[in-house]
Amino acid sequence: MSVITQRFFIVIGCFIAAITGGLLLEMLLSFQAGWPFGHTQTGHIVGWAGLAVILMVFVYSAKKRFGRKAGWPKGWFWVHKIAGVLGPVLILIHAGPHFHALIPILTLLTMVIVVISGVIGVAVHRKAVVLLKDTHSELLSEGLSKDDVEDRLHDLASGEEAFRVWQIIHTPMVMLFLALVIAHILGALYYGGV
Amino acid sequence: MRFLPLPSGSVRFIIIATVALIAWLVWGTFNHPEALWAPGNLSRFHTDITDCSDCHQPFRGPTANKCIACHDNKHFAAQSRPAVAKFHQQSISEGKACSDCHTEHRGALAQITVGAMVNPHGEFVFRATGTNSCSACHDLSAGVASQTNLLDNATVKHLMEEGEGAHRPGKIANCLRCHAGGRKDVEEEEDDD
């Protein structure tokens, strides 16, 4: 089995484990509460926590957009990836498999699409870094440190064509997800009270 | 880090999709608010309610003021037994929140009193008797522990007469054991003789 195939199965396995774990925990908490956990006060808090973690995902995007000279691109990329999985798991515990109103259903659906496309994006980005082998050697011969080379490669991989094509799908879905999240929160506060 | 702006086609798609989403939300909120926003179906007690604002105050949720617009002192005096009426009239005068004990949007057959017993008869008993509340047959004034205290009213008498002994206390819990498939009629068992 090749390294890429191994990684593919590890990612799929973690993905299924995260979804199953989140749903099982929600079922347990709903059983204890006597009705859907997301409708309880603790369920609301978990929803807000999930949103806070998800918002951390955008630090990487914001730094790319506004802080070009700022460092630690790989670090923020890690935060982007970890928060991009942890936040949705918290939202999954908040939501559970209880589908009734259209707005929360669509919000959850777009979140799942964003997470799946995000995981695909990580693979595309990784592939782009691997393909920049020649550049890697050139940068090392220029006398850059190993960390600096890694940062530059990370940056260059973001400009690769395959990654750009993926970005055209991922970004609009993120925007749609954010619009639905805002609608869901406003609706919950309007009907449920602040 | 390099920032590479999205192509104009993608930006246009995002703007159009967001505007369409907002337009749909506004249209849906006015025409089908329950489909867009309700976390569950209303209970059988509130099926006549058609407007969310009958119970919900903007950004304050379901408030007691909204509840007592229908469930006022007169309502309890006319429709509830003295102990129940007194309890609720006192709660109203003290300004207690109805949501401390009651809930909604848990489905048509759900209990809306927190801590209330689960209906052991199932939905069938309401359809068969034409009632919509446990208190139509049971005296619950002493709490849920008193759930087997049957009232001496027309509904209970009619049930006892109809059941030929099968509806006596202790035997009626699982209606569907005899009324298979939720049918009112009961198939006669064939004699072995």
Short mmCIF file of N, CA and C in Angstrom, two decimals, chain B residues 124 128 150 156-173 175 178-179 184 186:
data_model
loop_
_atom_site.label_atom_id
_atom_site.label_comp_id
_atom_site.label_asym_id
_atom_site.label_seq_id
_atom_site.Cartn_x
_atom_site.Cartn_y
_atom_site.Cartn_z
N PHE B 124 -53.43 6.36 20.74
CA PHE B 124 -54.72 5.73 20.43
C PHE B 124 -55.81 6.13 21.42
N ALA B 128 -59.50 7.34 20.46
CA ALA B 128 -60.65 6.48 20.78
C ALA B 128 -61.67 7.20 21.67
N LEU B 150 -58.69 7.37 38.78
CA LEU B 150 -59.63 7.65 37.69
C LEU B 150 -60.73 8.60 38.15
N VAL B 156 -64.86 8.17 31.34
CA VAL B 156 -64.38 6.96 32.03
C VAL B 156 -65.49 5.91 32.08
N LYS B 157 -66.72 6.34 32.40
CA LYS B 157 -67.83 5.38 32.48
C LYS B 157 -68.05 4.69 31.14
N HIS B 158 -67.98 5.50 30.06
CA HIS B 158 -68.17 4.95 28.73
C HIS B 158 -67.08 3.90 28.40
N LEU B 159 -65.85 4.22 28.77
CA LEU B 159 -64.73 3.28 28.54
C LEU B 159 -64.97 1.97 29.27
N MET B 160 -65.38 2.05 30.54
CA MET B 160 -65.60 0.85 31.35
C MET B 160 -66.71 -0.02 30.76
N GLU B 161 -67.76 0.65 30.28
CA GLU B 161 -68.88 -0.11 29.71
C GLU B 161 -68.48 -0.80 28.41
N GLU B 162 -67.68 -0.08 27.60
CA GLU B 162 -67.30 -0.60 26.28
C GLU B 162 -66.34 -1.79 26.37
N GLY B 163 -65.48 -1.78 27.35
CA GLY B 163 -64.40 -2.76 27.36
C GLY B 163 -64.76 -4.16 27.82
N GLU B 164 -65.97 -4.37 28.30
CA GLU B 164 -66.39 -5.67 28.84
C GLU B 164 -65.34 -6.23 29.81
N GLY B 165 -64.83 -5.37 30.66
CA GLY B 165 -63.86 -5.81 31.66
C GLY B 165 -62.42 -5.56 31.27
N ALA B 166 -62.15 -5.39 29.97
CA ALA B 166 -60.76 -5.19 29.52
C ALA B 166 -60.25 -3.80 29.84
N HIS B 167 -61.13 -2.86 30.12
CA HIS B 167 -60.70 -1.49 30.38
C HIS B 167 -60.59 -1.17 31.86
N ARG B 168 -60.66 -2.17 32.70
CA ARG B 168 -60.58 -1.88 34.13
C ARG B 168 -59.14 -1.48 34.49
N PRO B 169 -58.99 -0.69 35.59
CA PRO B 169 -57.65 -0.24 35.99
C PRO B 169 -56.66 -1.41 36.09
N GLY B 170 -55.48 -1.18 35.58
CA GLY B 170 -54.45 -2.22 35.61
C GLY B 170 -54.43 -3.07 34.35
N LYS B 171 -55.49 -2.96 33.55
CA LYS B 171 -55.56 -3.79 32.34
C LYS B 171 -55.52 -2.96 31.06
N ILE B 172 -55.62 -1.63 31.20
CA ILE B 172 -55.82 -0.78 30.02
C ILE B 172 -54.53 -0.15 29.49
N ALA B 173 -53.43 -0.31 30.24
CA ALA B 173 -52.21 0.43 29.88
C ALA B 173 -51.84 0.31 28.41
N CYS B 175 -53.09 -0.21 25.13
CA CYS B 175 -54.32 -0.31 24.32
C CYS B 175 -54.12 -1.19 23.09
N CYS B 178 -54.82 -5.16 22.40
CA CYS B 178 -56.10 -5.68 21.86
C CYS B 178 -56.49 -4.95 20.58
N HIS B 179 -56.26 -3.64 20.58
CA HIS B 179 -56.65 -2.84 19.40
C HIS B 179 -55.47 -2.83 18.42
N LYS B 184 -60.27 0.64 16.27
CA LYS B 184 -61.16 0.72 17.42
C LYS B 184 -61.83 -0.64 17.70
N VAL B 186 -62.21 -4.76 17.98
CA VAL B 186 -61.31 -5.81 18.47
C VAL B 186 -61.75 -7.13 17.85
#
